[in-house]
Amino acid sequence: MDLIDTLVEKGLRRESPTRDEALAVLATSDDELLDVVAGAGRVRRKWFGRRVKLNYLVNLKSGLCPEDCSYCSQRLGSEAGILKYTWLKPEEASKAASAGVAGGAKRVCLVASGRGPTDRDIDRVSRTIEAIKEENEQVEVCACLGLLSEGQAERLRAAGVNAYNHNLNTSEATYGDITTTHTYADREETVRLAQGAGLSACSGLIAGMGESDADLVDVVFALRAMDVDSVPVNFLIPFEGTPLAEEWNLTPQRALRILAMVRFVHPDAEVRLAGGREIHLRSLQPLALHLVNSIFLGDYLTSEGQEGKADLDMIADAGFEVEGMGTTTLPAHRARKEACGGGSCGPCGDADAAGPTEAAGSAEIAGSAKAAAEPAGAAADEPGAARTDLVAVRRRGAGTDLPPNA
């Protein structure tokens, strides 16, 4: 395919595709899917080799949010039967974080529901980070606390935060259809405040909310323009009791095309496979590892994910390796910027990535695809059908007496 060849060459040079090229990736047919995955996989391997970074979520405060984000089970007016609890104690959060680190995670993502943190909340999170670092000194910490005010990002960095997550979620043109209690510009400003304080910017999107191809391309290019280091790609989890409960717009093939498009637009950024992968990719999850270089281990904020051991088995079986704690995630040109700007993932190093650029090609990906594309059970009878039975509310880990999934 001339399109994919062009995008691969651009990606290997860290050049951006055009909007039309990105739209064309989303418009490719299922017959062309393996070519798309193989091409984006070459770009992924150029900058990240075969490493997969594991991240672990700790939900510090769950539910009871005053914002009305339509996709969120913790939103104002949500009737989803999720766990609801106020701030975890530092030792509780540290225990949860240690479970993730023991499972192989090198980054812990501390998340709290709400519009944004108060100064008292920043103090709470700072004490939590201290407790986590006492047990796991090398672990990276990403905070996701909502909209930031002036000076708060600097305080978080001083407390030991490496990165700040605040997703744009969808295009500016359609943002008002998803949320009314804050604006797209508010989200952009929080990302800029984090970057200005020297924090590594983590910002991504949610696919499957009824958006158009143009909306997806718009938000992915907006994230490139902001020069974010990490792009989490979430696929909508349609919780019963939320306004988007009936939005089942994704097939496994569609999800893979979206991930490939994000990789072509962000060739050298950390692209993370985030919430909803088990529900929408299902048995094609291993193919996504050829596109992303980062995933969440175990459960999410309010929903259960794949078992942690299954995540590790999937990575190994697909021929990838878990990224070690002492390894720098980003390529040298980005890691140097991050280390000098405030992130502390490790030394810059000399290599562009790690591992050979062309270690695996189209034939290998095609082989793994054939194995993965044989779904079992009900899914095999209805190709591409929504699996509503896969949405499970989290009932273990943080906020419960049950051990976490890691």
Coordinates of C-alpha atoms in Angstrom, one line a residue, residues 1 3-5 7-8 24-42 45 235 250-264 280-291 361-370 372-375 384:
M1 CA 0.0 0.0 0.0
L3 CA -0.3 5.1 1.8
I4 CA 1.3 2.8 4.5
D5 CA 4.7 2.9 2.9
L7 CA 3.4 6.8 6.6
V8 CA 6.1 4.3 7.6
A24 CA -7.2 7.4 5.1
V25 CA -5.8 5.1 7.8
L26 CA -9.2 5.1 9.5
A27 CA -10.9 4.4 6.2
T28 CA -8.9 1.3 5.3
S29 CA -10.8 -1.9 4.9
D30 CA -10.6 -5.0 7.1
D31 CA -8.7 -6.7 4.2
E32 CA -6.0 -4.1 4.5
L33 CA -5.8 -4.3 8.3
L34 CA -2.8 -6.5 8.6
D35 CA -0.8 -4.2 6.3
V36 CA -1.8 -1.2 8.5
V37 CA -0.7 -3.0 11.7
A38 CA 2.5 -4.2 10.1
G39 CA 3.4 -0.7 8.9
A40 CA 2.6 1.0 12.2
G41 CA 4.5 -1.8 13.9
R42 CA 7.7 -0.9 12.1
R45 CA 9.8 -0.9 16.9
F235 CA -12.1 2.9 24.3
L250 CA -16.4 -0.1 18.0
T251 CA -15.2 -3.4 16.5
P252 CA -11.8 -4.9 17.2
Q253 CA -10.7 -4.0 13.7
R254 CA -11.9 -0.4 14.2
A255 CA -10.0 -0.2 17.5
L256 CA -6.8 -1.4 15.8
R257 CA -7.1 1.2 13.0
I258 CA -7.5 4.0 15.6
L259 CA -4.4 2.8 17.4
A260 CA -2.4 2.6 14.2
M261 CA -3.5 6.2 13.3
V262 CA -2.4 7.4 16.7
R263 CA 1.0 5.7 16.2
F264 CA 1.6 7.3 12.8
H280 CA -13.5 -3.9 22.4
L281 CA -10.3 -5.6 21.2
R282 CA -11.0 -8.9 22.9
S283 CA -9.0 -11.7 21.4
L284 CA -7.1 -9.2 19.1
Q285 CA -5.4 -7.5 22.1
P286 CA -2.0 -9.1 21.2
L287 CA -2.1 -7.4 17.8
A288 CA -2.4 -4.0 19.6
L289 CA 1.1 -4.6 21.2
H290 CA 2.5 -4.1 17.7
L291 CA 1.1 -0.5 17.8
G361 CA 7.8 -7.8 9.8
S362 CA 4.5 -8.3 8.1
A363 CA 4.8 -12.1 8.1
E364 CA 5.2 -12.4 11.8
I365 CA 2.3 -10.0 12.5
A366 CA 0.1 -11.9 10.0
G367 CA 0.9 -15.1 11.8
S368 CA -0.1 -13.8 15.2
A369 CA -3.2 -12.2 13.7
K370 CA -4.4 -15.5 12.3
A372 CA -5.7 -14.2 17.5
A373 CA -8.5 -13.8 15.0
E374 CA -10.2 -17.1 16.0
P375 CA -12.5 -15.9 18.8
G384 CA -17.7 -7.9 15.7

